[in-house]
Amino acid sequence: MTEIPLFLKSLISVSGLSGYEAPVADLIKERWRPFVDEISLSRVGSLHGLKRGTGKSPRPSLMVATHMDAIGMQVSQLVDGFLHIAPVGGIDVRVLPGAEVTVHASRSNEELPGVVVLPPARFLPESAGDKILIEHLLVDTGLLPREVTKKVCIGDLVSFANPPLELAGDVLSGHTVDNRASIAALTICLEELQNKPHVWDLWAVATVQEETTYLGAYTSSFALRPQMAIVVDGTFAKGPGANGWQTSAMGKGVGLCIGPNMHPFLHKKLKELADRLEIPWFLDVSLGDSGTDAFAVQVTAEGIPTALVEFPIRYMHTPVESVSLKDIQRVGRLLAEFVTSLEEDFFETIVWE
Ligand SMILES: [Zn+2]
C-alpha cells in the first residue's frame, strides 16, 4: 500500500505550476505505470493512464480527472536585483510576505532560494493602506543585481519552497495540497483496483492548467470521450472565521457536490454507494460552474455526465493548505468501489432526474 503521507509529500515537493506541469507529470507517470495498461501524455501535457476493464469491447469508460497543476508566481520585473512577481492562478496574496520560494532561474538553469518580502509600511505609498498588493511584493535571492540579471529573466517561475509538515491529528499541511492530494487519492484508487476486477475501462487523468484555463480538462474529455466522469478536487474546510454554509468539516468524510454542474443520477449513485460502504460523506452545494475541472468536463462534446468528489482543505491557496489524510484515503476507496460497481449497461440506466 502507498504510504500516503510520504507519497503526497513527494508530490508536493516537485514543481508543476499551472502551464508548466512537466516535472510533476513525470513523477506521477512513474507511480501510475505499474497500475495501468497504457500511459501517455496528451498533446498539451495531461497524463492519461488507461486501466482496461474486463467487459467485452467496445467497453464504456469512466474518466477520473484530478488536476496536477499548482498556483505560484512568475517574475514580472527585475529592479535593483529584486524580483517583482505576478500571480499564476488565484494565489492568496495576503499570506505571501515571509514565504520561502524557489526561483526557477532560466538563464543559469538553477533553482535559487528566495524569500518574498514586503517593504516596511512607512515606505509604501499612503494609498496602499493596510492592503497587501502584489505590486509591492518582492523576491530577495540575496544575489547582487548583476548576478540576478545573469541568471533570472522576466517570466521565470517562482514556486513555494516550504516543505510539507505533518500536524497532529492526521493532518498534512503544505503548499499545493490543492490538488496533489487528489492525485494521491486517485493513486490509492488505482492501487485498490489491482485486486478488484472491473467491467468498465478507467481513464486515470492528471490534467494541466485547472488553476488558470481548464485546458487539460477540456482537451482530455474531448480526446478520450468517456461515457462519464468524476472530478476530484478540494473544497473549503471549516475553520476559525470560515464557518458558513460553503465550508465543510475536515476529517469527517468525502464531499459529494450537488448543483447544476453535477449529474444528479451520478451524484445519487455515489451517495448510495458511500452509505453502503459506510464511508462518511457530506453534501457540498455549488450554485453554478463549480470552479473546478468538473465544469469543463461537463460541457465538452455533447455533454459528459459528471460528478465532483471533494475533500475539505483549510487555508486554500496559501502555502499552508491543510488536509486530513483520512479524507484522502476515503476518497480513494470510494473511487475504487465506484469503478468496480459499474455494470456493463450502467450507462443505459442513467436518467436526468
Ligand atoms: Zn484545485
JSON list of N, CA and C in Angstrom, two decimals, residues 24-95:
[
{"chain": "A", "resi": 24, "resn": "VAL", "atom": "N", "xyz": [6.10, 17.42, -12.39]},
{"chain": "A", "resi": 24, "resn": "VAL", "atom": "CA", "xyz": [5.22, 16.58, -11.57]},
{"chain": "A", "resi": 24, "resn": "VAL", "atom": "C", "xyz": [4.58, 15.48, -12.42]},
{"chain": "A", "resi": 25, "resn": "ALA", "atom": "N", "xyz": [4.35, 15.77, -13.71]},
{"chain": "A", "resi": 25, "resn": "ALA", "atom": "CA", "xyz": [3.77, 14.74, -14.59]},
{"chain": "A", "resi": 25, "resn": "ALA", "atom": "C", "xyz": [4.70, 13.53, -14.66]},
{"chain": "A", "resi": 26, "resn": "ASP", "atom": "N", "xyz": [6.01, 13.78, -14.70]},
{"chain": "A", "resi": 26, "resn": "ASP", "atom": "CA", "xyz": [6.99, 12.67, -14.75]},
{"chain": "A", "resi": 26, "resn": "ASP", "atom": "C", "xyz": [6.88, 11.79, -13.52]},
{"chain": "A", "resi": 27, "resn": "LEU", "atom": "N", "xyz": [6.77, 12.43, -12.36]},
{"chain": "A", "resi": 27, "resn": "LEU", "atom": "CA", "xyz": [6.70, 11.69, -11.10]},
{"chain": "A", "resi": 27, "resn": "LEU", "atom": "C", "xyz": [5.44, 10.82, -11.05]},
{"chain": "A", "resi": 28, "resn": "ILE", "atom": "N", "xyz": [4.30, 11.42, -11.45]},
{"chain": "A", "resi": 28, "resn": "ILE", "atom": "CA", "xyz": [3.03, 10.68, -11.39]},
{"chain": "A", "resi": 28, "resn": "ILE", "atom": "C", "xyz": [3.06, 9.53, -12.39]},
{"chain": "A", "resi": 29, "resn": "LYS", "atom": "N", "xyz": [3.63, 9.79, -13.55]},
{"chain": "A", "resi": 29, "resn": "LYS", "atom": "CA", "xyz": [3.70, 8.76, -14.60]},
{"chain": "A", "resi": 29, "resn": "LYS", "atom": "C", "xyz": [4.41, 7.51, -14.08]},
{"chain": "A", "resi": 30, "resn": "GLU", "atom": "N", "xyz": [5.53, 7.73, -13.41]},
{"chain": "A", "resi": 30, "resn": "GLU", "atom": "CA", "xyz": [6.29, 6.58, -12.88]},
{"chain": "A", "resi": 30, "resn": "GLU", "atom": "C", "xyz": [5.50, 5.84, -11.82]},
{"chain": "A", "resi": 31, "resn": "ARG", "atom": "N", "xyz": [4.77, 6.60, -11.02]},
{"chain": "A", "resi": 31, "resn": "ARG", "atom": "CA", "xyz": [3.99, 5.99, -9.94]},
{"chain": "A", "resi": 31, "resn": "ARG", "atom": "C", "xyz": [2.81, 5.18, -10.48]},
{"chain": "A", "resi": 32, "resn": "TRP", "atom": "N", "xyz": [2.18, 5.69, -11.53]},
{"chain": "A", "resi": 32, "resn": "TRP", "atom": "CA", "xyz": [0.99, 5.02, -12.07]},
{"chain": "A", "resi": 32, "resn": "TRP", "atom": "C", "xyz": [1.34, 3.87, -13.01]},
{"chain": "A", "resi": 33, "resn": "ARG", "atom": "N", "xyz": [2.52, 3.93, -13.59]},
{"chain": "A", "resi": 33, "resn": "ARG", "atom": "CA", "xyz": [2.86, 2.97, -14.66]},
{"chain": "A", "resi": 33, "resn": "ARG", "atom": "C", "xyz": [2.55, 1.50, -14.29]},
{"chain": "A", "resi": 34, "resn": "PRO", "atom": "N", "xyz": [2.95, 1.02, -13.09]},
{"chain": "A", "resi": 34, "resn": "PRO", "atom": "CA", "xyz": [2.66, -0.39, -12.79]},
{"chain": "A", "resi": 34, "resn": "PRO", "atom": "C", "xyz": [1.17, -0.70, -12.61]},
{"chain": "A", "resi": 35, "resn": "PHE", "atom": "N", "xyz": [0.36, 0.32, -12.42]},
{"chain": "A", "resi": 35, "resn": "PHE", "atom": "CA", "xyz": [-1.06, 0.09, -12.11]},
{"chain": "A", "resi": 35, "resn": "PHE", "atom": "C", "xyz": [-1.97, 0.16, -13.33]},
{"chain": "A", "resi": 36, "resn": "VAL", "atom": "N", "xyz": [-1.45, 0.61, -14.48]},
{"chain": "A", "resi": 36, "resn": "VAL", "atom": "CA", "xyz": [-2.30, 0.82, -15.65]},
{"chain": "A", "resi": 36, "resn": "VAL", "atom": "C", "xyz": [-1.76, 0.03, -16.85]},
{"chain": "A", "resi": 37, "resn": "ASP", "atom": "N", "xyz": [-2.60, -0.12, -17.87]},
{"chain": "A", "resi": 37, "resn": "ASP", "atom": "CA", "xyz": [-2.19, -0.88, -19.05]},
{"chain": "A", "resi": 37, "resn": "ASP", "atom": "C", "xyz": [-1.46, 0.00, -20.06]},
{"chain": "A", "resi": 38, "resn": "GLU", "atom": "N", "xyz": [-1.84, 1.27, -20.09]},
{"chain": "A", "resi": 38, "resn": "GLU", "atom": "CA", "xyz": [-1.19, 2.21, -21.02]},
{"chain": "A", "resi": 38, "resn": "GLU", "atom": "C", "xyz": [-1.06, 3.53, -20.31]},
{"chain": "A", "resi": 39, "resn": "ILE", "atom": "N", "xyz": [0.00, 4.27, -20.62]},
{"chain": "A", "resi": 39, "resn": "ILE", "atom": "CA", "xyz": [0.10, 5.61, -20.05]},
{"chain": "A", "resi": 39, "resn": "ILE", "atom": "C", "xyz": [0.79, 6.53, -21.04]},
{"chain": "A", "resi": 40, "resn": "SER", "atom": "N", "xyz": [0.21, 7.70, -21.23]},
{"chain": "A", "resi": 40, "resn": "SER", "atom": "CA", "xyz": [0.81, 8.62, -22.20]},
{"chain": "A", "resi": 40, "resn": "SER", "atom": "C", "xyz": [0.45, 10.06, -21.84]},
{"chain": "A", "resi": 41, "resn": "LEU", "atom": "N", "xyz": [1.12, 10.97, -22.50]},
{"chain": "A", "resi": 41, "resn": "LEU", "atom": "CA", "xyz": [0.83, 12.39, -22.30]},
{"chain": "A", "resi": 41, "resn": "LEU", "atom": "C", "xyz": [-0.04, 12.88, -23.44]},
{"chain": "A", "resi": 42, "resn": "SER", "atom": "N", "xyz": [-0.99, 13.75, -23.11]},
{"chain": "A", "resi": 42, "resn": "SER", "atom": "CA", "xyz": [-1.82, 14.33, -24.16]},
{"chain": "A", "resi": 42, "resn": "SER", "atom": "C", "xyz": [-1.00, 15.39, -24.90]},
{"chain": "A", "resi": 43, "resn": "ARG", "atom": "N", "xyz": [-1.56, 15.92, -25.96]},
{"chain": "A", "resi": 43, "resn": "ARG", "atom": "CA", "xyz": [-0.84, 16.93, -26.74]},
{"chain": "A", "resi": 43, "resn": "ARG", "atom": "C", "xyz": [-0.47, 18.15, -25.91]},
{"chain": "A", "resi": 44, "resn": "VAL", "atom": "N", "xyz": [-1.25, 18.42, -24.87]},
{"chain": "A", "resi": 44, "resn": "VAL", "atom": "CA", "xyz": [-0.97, 19.60, -24.05]},
{"chain": "A", "resi": 44, "resn": "VAL", "atom": "C", "xyz": [-0.36, 19.22, -22.69]},
{"chain": "A", "resi": 45, "resn": "GLY", "atom": "N", "xyz": [0.02, 17.95, -22.52]},
{"chain": "A", "resi": 45, "resn": "GLY", "atom": "CA", "xyz": [0.78, 17.60, -21.33]},
{"chain": "A", "resi": 45, "resn": "GLY", "atom": "C", "xyz": [0.00, 16.98, -20.18]},
{"chain": "A", "resi": 46, "resn": "SER", "atom": "N", "xyz": [-1.31, 16.71, -20.37]},
{"chain": "A", "resi": 46, "resn": "SER", "atom": "CA", "xyz": [-2.04, 15.99, -19.33]},
{"chain": "A", "resi": 46, "resn": "SER", "atom": "C", "xyz": [-1.65, 14.52, -19.39]},
{"chain": "A", "resi": 47, "resn": "LEU", "atom": "N", "xyz": [-1.77, 13.85, -18.26]},
{"chain": "A", "resi": 47, "resn": "LEU", "atom": "CA", "xyz": [-1.38, 12.45, -18.19]},
{"chain": "A", "resi": 47, "resn": "LEU", "atom": "C", "xyz": [-2.62, 11.57, -18.31]},
{"chain": "A", "resi": 48, "resn": "HIS", "atom": "N", "xyz": [-2.57, 10.60, -19.22]},
{"chain": "A", "resi": 48, "resn": "HIS", "atom": "CA", "xyz": [-3.70, 9.68, -19.43]},
{"chain": "A", "resi": 48, "resn": "HIS", "atom": "C", "xyz": [-3.26, 8.26, -19.12]},
{"chain": "A", "resi": 49, "resn": "GLY", "atom": "N", "xyz": [-3.79, 7.69, -18.06]},
{"chain": "A", "resi": 49, "resn": "GLY", "atom": "CA", "xyz": [-3.50, 6.29, -17.74]},
{"chain": "A", "resi": 49, "resn": "GLY", "atom": "C", "xyz": [-4.75, 5.46, -18.00]},
{"chain": "A", "resi": 50, "resn": "LEU", "atom": "N", "xyz": [-4.61, 4.40, -18.78]},
{"chain": "A", "resi": 50, "resn": "LEU", "atom": "CA", "xyz": [-5.77, 3.56, -19.10]},
{"chain": "A", "resi": 50, "resn": "LEU", "atom": "C", "xyz": [-5.67, 2.23, -18.35]},
{"chain": "A", "resi": 51, "resn": "LYS", "atom": "N", "xyz": [-6.69, 1.94, -17.56]},
{"chain": "A", "resi": 51, "resn": "LYS", "atom": "CA", "xyz": [-6.77, 0.62, -16.93]},
{"chain": "A", "resi": 51, "resn": "LYS", "atom": "C", "xyz": [-7.98, -0.07, -17.57]},
{"chain": "A", "resi": 52, "resn": "ARG", "atom": "N", "xyz": [-7.68, -1.10, -18.35]},
{"chain": "A", "resi": 52, "resn": "ARG", "atom": "CA", "xyz": [-8.74, -1.75, -19.12]},
{"chain": "A", "resi": 52, "resn": "ARG", "atom": "C", "xyz": [-9.67, -2.56, -18.24]},
{"chain": "A", "resi": 53, "resn": "GLY", "atom": "N", "xyz": [-10.95, -2.54, -18.60]},
{"chain": "A", "resi": 53, "resn": "GLY", "atom": "CA", "xyz": [-11.93, -3.34, -17.89]},
{"chain": "A", "resi": 53, "resn": "GLY", "atom": "C", "xyz": [-12.02, -4.73, -18.49]},
{"chain": "A", "resi": 54, "resn": "THR", "atom": "N", "xyz": [-12.88, -5.55, -17.86]},
{"chain": "A", "resi": 54, "resn": "THR", "atom": "CA", "xyz": [-13.00, -6.94, -18.31]},
{"chain": "A", "resi": 54, "resn": "THR", "atom": "C", "xyz": [-14.19, -7.14, -19.24]},
{"chain": "A", "resi": 55, "resn": "GLY", "atom": "N", "xyz": [-14.98, -6.09, -19.45]},
{"chain": "A", "resi": 55, "resn": "GLY", "atom": "CA", "xyz": [-16.17, -6.20, -20.32]},
{"chain": "A", "resi": 55, "resn": "GLY", "atom": "C", "xyz": [-15.75, -6.41, -21.77]},
{"chain": "A", "resi": 56, "resn": "LYS", "atom": "N", "xyz": [-16.75, -6.77, -22.58]},
{"chain": "A", "resi": 56, "resn": "LYS", "atom": "CA", "xyz": [-16.38, -7.01, -23.99]},
{"chain": "A", "resi": 56, "resn": "LYS", "atom": "C", "xyz": [-16.28, -5.69, -24.74]},
{"chain": "A", "resi": 57, "resn": "SER", "atom": "N", "xyz": [-15.38, -5.70, -25.70]},
{"chain": "A", "resi": 57, "resn": "SER", "atom": "CA", "xyz": [-15.07, -4.49, -26.46]},
{"chain": "A", "resi": 57, "resn": "SER", "atom": "C", "xyz": [-16.19, -4.20, -27.48]},
{"chain": "A", "resi": 58, "resn": "PRO", "atom": "N", "xyz": [-16.56, -2.97, -27.81]},
{"chain": "A", "resi": 58, "resn": "PRO", "atom": "CA", "xyz": [-16.02, -1.75, -27.21]},
{"chain": "A", "resi": 58, "resn": "PRO", "atom": "C", "xyz": [-16.63, -1.49, -25.83]},
{"chain": "A", "resi": 59, "resn": "ARG", "atom": "N", "xyz": [-15.74, -1.22, -24.87]},
{"chain": "A", "resi": 59, "resn": "ARG", "atom": "CA", "xyz": [-16.19, -1.03, -23.50]},
{"chain": "A", "resi": 59, "resn": "ARG", "atom": "C", "xyz": [-16.47, 0.43, -23.21]},
{"chain": "A", "resi": 60, "resn": "PRO", "atom": "N", "xyz": [-17.46, 0.70, -22.34]},
{"chain": "A", "resi": 60, "resn": "PRO", "atom": "CA", "xyz": [-17.64, 2.08, -21.89]},
{"chain": "A", "resi": 60, "resn": "PRO", "atom": "C", "xyz": [-16.49, 2.48, -20.98]},
{"chain": "A", "resi": 61, "resn": "SER", "atom": "N", "xyz": [-16.26, 3.78, -20.86]},
{"chain": "A", "resi": 61, "resn": "SER", "atom": "CA", "xyz": [-15.17, 4.21, -19.98]},
{"chain": "A", "resi": 61, "resn": "SER", "atom": "C", "xyz": [-15.59, 5.32, -19.03]},
{"chain": "A", "resi": 62, "resn": "LEU", "atom": "N", "xyz": [-14.98, 5.28, -17.87]},
{"chain": "A", "resi": 62, "resn": "LEU", "atom": "CA", "xyz": [-15.14, 6.33, -16.87]},
{"chain": "A", "resi": 62, "resn": "LEU", "atom": "C", "xyz": [-13.82, 7.07, -16.77]},
{"chain": "A", "resi": 63, "resn": "MET", "atom": "N", "xyz": [-13.87, 8.40, -16.79]},
{"chain": "A", "resi": 63, "resn": "MET", "atom": "CA", "xyz": [-12.65, 9.18, -16.58]},
{"chain": "A", "resi": 63, "resn": "MET", "atom": "C", "xyz": [-12.67, 9.74, -15.16]},
{"chain": "A", "resi": 64, "resn": "VAL", "atom": "N", "xyz": [-11.59, 9.53, -14.44]},
{"chain": "A", "resi": 64, "resn": "VAL", "atom": "CA", "xyz": [-11.43, 10.22, -13.15]},
{"chain": "A", "resi": 64, "resn": "VAL", "atom": "C", "xyz": [-10.34, 11.26, -13.35]},
{"chain": "A", "resi": 65, "resn": "ALA", "atom": "N", "xyz": [-10.72, 12.52, -13.23]},
{"chain": "A", "resi": 65, "resn": "ALA", "atom": "CA", "xyz": [-9.78, 13.60, -13.54]},
{"chain": "A", "resi": 65, "resn": "ALA", "atom": "C", "xyz": [-9.38, 14.36, -12.28]},
{"chain": "A", "resi": 66, "resn": "THR", "atom": "N", "xyz": [-8.08, 14.53, -12.13]},
{"chain": "A", "resi": 66, "resn": "THR", "atom": "CA", "xyz": [-7.53, 15.29, -10.99]},
{"chain": "A", "resi": 66, "resn": "THR", "atom": "C", "xyz": [-6.52, 16.28, -11.57]},
{"chain": "A", "resi": 67, "resn": "HIS", "atom": "N", "xyz": [-6.59, 17.53, -11.19]},
{"chain": "A", "resi": 67, "resn": "HIS", "atom": "CA", "xyz": [-5.61, 18.45, -11.79]},
{"chain": "A", "resi": 67, "resn": "HIS", "atom": "C", "xyz": [-4.29, 18.37, -11.04]},
{"chain": "A", "resi": 68, "resn": "MET", "atom": "N", "xyz": [-3.21, 18.44, -11.80]},
{"chain": "A", "resi": 68, "resn": "MET", "atom": "CA", "xyz": [-1.89, 18.31, -11.17]},
{"chain": "A", "resi": 68, "resn": "MET", "atom": "C", "xyz": [-1.16, 19.65, -11.11]},
{"chain": "A", "resi": 69, "resn": "ASP", "atom": "N", "xyz": [-1.74, 20.70, -11.70]},
{"chain": "A", "resi": 69, "resn": "ASP", "atom": "CA", "xyz": [-1.04, 21.98, -11.70]},
{"chain": "A", "resi": 69, "resn": "ASP", "atom": "C", "xyz": [-1.18, 22.68, -10.35]},
{"chain": "A", "resi": 70, "resn": "ALA", "atom": "N", "xyz": [-0.31, 23.64, -10.13]},
{"chain": "A", "resi": 70, "resn": "ALA", "atom": "CA", "xyz": [-0.29, 24.36, -8.85]},
{"chain": "A", "resi": 70, "resn": "ALA", "atom": "C", "xyz": [-0.29, 25.86, -9.09]},
{"chain": "A", "resi": 71, "resn": "ILE", "atom": "N", "xyz": [-0.77, 26.59, -8.10]},
{"chain": "A", "resi": 71, "resn": "ILE", "atom": "CA", "xyz": [-0.66, 28.04, -8.15]},
{"chain": "A", "resi": 71, "resn": "ILE", "atom": "C", "xyz": [0.77, 28.44, -7.77]},
{"chain": "A", "resi": 72, "resn": "GLY", "atom": "N", "xyz": [1.17, 29.64, -8.14]},
{"chain": "A", "resi": 72, "resn": "GLY", "atom": "CA", "xyz": [2.51, 30.10, -7.82]},
{"chain": "A", "resi": 72, "resn": "GLY", "atom": "C", "xyz": [2.70, 31.51, -8.32]},
{"chain": "A", "resi": 73, "resn": "MET", "atom": "N", "xyz": [3.90, 31.83, -8.72]},
{"chain": "A", "resi": 73, "resn": "MET", "atom": "CA", "xyz": [4.22, 33.19, -9.15]},
{"chain": "A", "resi": 73, "resn": "MET", "atom": "C", "xyz": [5.15, 33.14, -10.36]},
{"chain": "A", "resi": 74, "resn": "GLN", "atom": "N", "xyz": [5.29, 34.30, -10.98]},
{"chain": "A", "resi": 74, "resn": "GLN", "atom": "CA", "xyz": [6.15, 34.41, -12.16]},
{"chain": "A", "resi": 74, "resn": "GLN", "atom": "C", "xyz": [6.84, 35.78, -12.07]},
{"chain": "A", "resi": 75, "resn": "VAL", "atom": "N", "xyz": [8.09, 35.83, -12.46]},
{"chain": "A", "resi": 75, "resn": "VAL", "atom": "CA", "xyz": [8.83, 37.10, -12.38]},
{"chain": "A", "resi": 75, "resn": "VAL", "atom": "C", "xyz": [8.27, 38.08, -13.41]},
{"chain": "A", "resi": 76, "resn": "SER", "atom": "N", "xyz": [7.91, 39.28, -12.94]},
{"chain": "A", "resi": 76, "resn": "SER", "atom": "CA", "xyz": [7.34, 40.27, -13.86]},
{"chain": "A", "resi": 76, "resn": "SER", "atom": "C", "xyz": [8.30, 41.40, -14.18]},
{"chain": "A", "resi": 77, "resn": "GLN", "atom": "N", "xyz": [9.30, 41.58, -13.33]},
{"chain": "A", "resi": 77, "resn": "GLN", "atom": "CA", "xyz": [10.23, 42.71, -13.50]},
{"chain": "A", "resi": 77, "resn": "GLN", "atom": "C", "xyz": [11.45, 42.48, -12.61]},
{"chain": "A", "resi": 78, "resn": "LEU", "atom": "N", "xyz": [12.61, 42.97, -13.06]},
{"chain": "A", "resi": 78, "resn": "LEU", "atom": "CA", "xyz": [13.80, 42.92, -12.21]},
{"chain": "A", "resi": 78, "resn": "LEU", "atom": "C", "xyz": [14.17, 44.36, -11.87]},
{"chain": "A", "resi": 79, "resn": "VAL", "atom": "N", "xyz": [14.26, 44.67, -10.59]},
{"chain": "A", "resi": 79, "resn": "VAL", "atom": "CA", "xyz": [14.60, 46.03, -10.18]},
{"chain": "A", "resi": 79, "resn": "VAL", "atom": "C", "xyz": [15.68, 45.98, -9.10]},
{"chain": "A", "resi": 80, "resn": "ASP", "atom": "N", "xyz": [16.87, 46.49, -9.44]},
{"chain": "A", "resi": 80, "resn": "ASP", "atom": "CA", "xyz": [17.99, 46.54, -8.49]},
{"chain": "A", "resi": 80, "resn": "ASP", "atom": "C", "xyz": [18.27, 45.19, -7.83]},
{"chain": "A", "resi": 81, "resn": "GLY", "atom": "N", "xyz": [18.14, 44.14, -8.58]},
{"chain": "A", "resi": 81, "resn": "GLY", "atom": "CA", "xyz": [18.45, 42.82, -8.02]},
{"chain": "A", "resi": 81, "resn": "GLY", "atom": "C", "xyz": [17.28, 42.16, -7.31]},
{"chain": "A", "resi": 82, "resn": "PHE", "atom": "N", "xyz": [16.18, 42.86, -7.18]},
{"chain": "A", "resi": 82, "resn": "PHE", "atom": "CA", "xyz": [14.98, 42.25, -6.59]},
{"chain": "A", "resi": 82, "resn": "PHE", "atom": "C", "xyz": [14.00, 41.87, -7.70]},
{"chain": "A", "resi": 83, "resn": "LEU", "atom": "N", "xyz": [13.19, 40.88, -7.42]},
{"chain": "A", "resi": 83, "resn": "LEU", "atom": "CA", "xyz": [12.24, 40.41, -8.44]},
{"chain": "A", "resi": 83, "resn": "LEU", "atom": "C", "xyz": [10.84, 40.84, -8.08]},
{"chain": "A", "resi": 84, "resn": "HIS", "atom": "N", "xyz": [10.18, 41.49, -9.03]},
{"chain": "A", "resi": 84, "resn": "HIS", "atom": "CA", "xyz": [8.75, 41.71, -8.87]},
{"chain": "A", "resi": 84, "resn": "HIS", "atom": "C", "xyz": [8.04, 40.48, -9.39]},
{"chain": "A", "resi": 85, "resn": "ILE", "atom": "N", "xyz": [6.86, 40.20, -8.83]},
{"chain": "A", "resi": 85, "resn": "ILE", "atom": "CA", "xyz": [6.18, 38.96, -9.20]},
{"chain": "A", "resi": 85, "resn": "ILE", "atom": "C", "xyz": [4.73, 39.20, -9.60]},
{"chain": "A", "resi": 86, "resn": "ALA", "atom": "N", "xyz": [4.24, 38.32, -10.43]},
{"chain": "A", "resi": 86, "resn": "ALA", "atom": "CA", "xyz": [2.82, 38.31, -10.82]},
{"chain": "A", "resi": 86, "resn": "ALA", "atom": "C", "xyz": [2.27, 36.93, -10.43]},
{"chain": "A", "resi": 87, "resn": "PRO", "atom": "N", "xyz": [0.97, 36.87, -10.13]},
{"chain": "A", "resi": 87, "resn": "PRO", "atom": "CA", "xyz": [0.43, 35.57, -9.70]},
{"chain": "A", "resi": 87, "resn": "PRO", "atom": "C", "xyz": [0.21, 34.60, -10.86]},
{"chain": "A", "resi": 88, "resn": "VAL", "atom": "N", "xyz": [0.40, 33.31, -10.60]},
{"chain": "A", "resi": 88, "resn": "VAL", "atom": "CA", "xyz": [-0.02, 32.25, -11.52]},
{"chain": "A", "resi": 88, "resn": "VAL", "atom": "C", "xyz": [-1.19, 31.56, -10.82]},
{"chain": "A", "resi": 89, "resn": "GLY", "atom": "N", "xyz": [-2.40, 31.79, -11.31]},
{"chain": "A", "resi": 89, "resn": "GLY", "atom": "CA", "xyz": [-3.58, 31.24, -10.63]},
{"chain": "A", "resi": 89, "resn": "GLY", "atom": "C", "xyz": [-4.02, 32.15, -9.49]},
{"chain": "A", "resi": 90, "resn": "GLY", "atom": "N", "xyz": [-5.05, 31.74, -8.77]},
{"chain": "A", "resi": 90, "resn": "GLY", "atom": "CA", "xyz": [-5.67, 32.59, -7.75]},
{"chain": "A", "resi": 90, "resn": "GLY", "atom": "C", "xyz": [-4.99, 32.53, -6.41]},
{"chain": "A", "resi": 91, "resn": "ILE", "atom": "N", "xyz": [-3.79, 33.03, -6.35]},
{"chain": "A", "resi": 91, "resn": "ILE", "atom": "CA", "xyz": [-2.99, 32.95, -5.12]},
{"chain": "A", "resi": 91, "resn": "ILE", "atom": "C", "xyz": [-3.53, 33.93, -4.07]},
{"chain": "A", "resi": 92, "resn": "ASP", "atom": "N", "xyz": [-3.46, 33.55, -2.80]},
{"chain": "A", "resi": 92, "resn": "ASP", "atom": "CA", "xyz": [-3.90, 34.44, -1.72]},
{"chain": "A", "resi": 92, "resn": "ASP", "atom": "C", "xyz": [-2.73, 35.35, -1.33]},
{"chain": "A", "resi": 93, "resn": "VAL", "atom": "N", "xyz": [-2.75, 36.56, -1.90]},
{"chain": "A", "resi": 93, "resn": "VAL", "atom": "CA", "xyz": [-1.61, 37.48, -1.78]},
{"chain": "A", "resi": 93, "resn": "VAL", "atom": "C", "xyz": [-1.35, 37.88, -0.32]},
{"chain": "A", "resi": 94, "resn": "ARG", "atom": "N", "xyz": [-2.39, 37.85, 0.52]},
{"chain": "A", "resi": 94, "resn": "ARG", "atom": "CA", "xyz": [-2.24, 38.33, 1.91]},
{"chain": "A", "resi": 94, "resn": "ARG", "atom": "C", "xyz": [-1.19, 37.55, 2.69]},
{"chain": "A", "resi": 95, "resn": "VAL", "atom": "N", "xyz": [-0.98, 36.29, 2.31]},
{"chain": "A", "resi": 95, "resn": "VAL", "atom": "CA", "xyz": [-0.05, 35.48, 3.11]},
{"chain": "A", "resi": 95, "resn": "VAL", "atom": "C", "xyz": [1.31, 35.30, 2.43]}
]
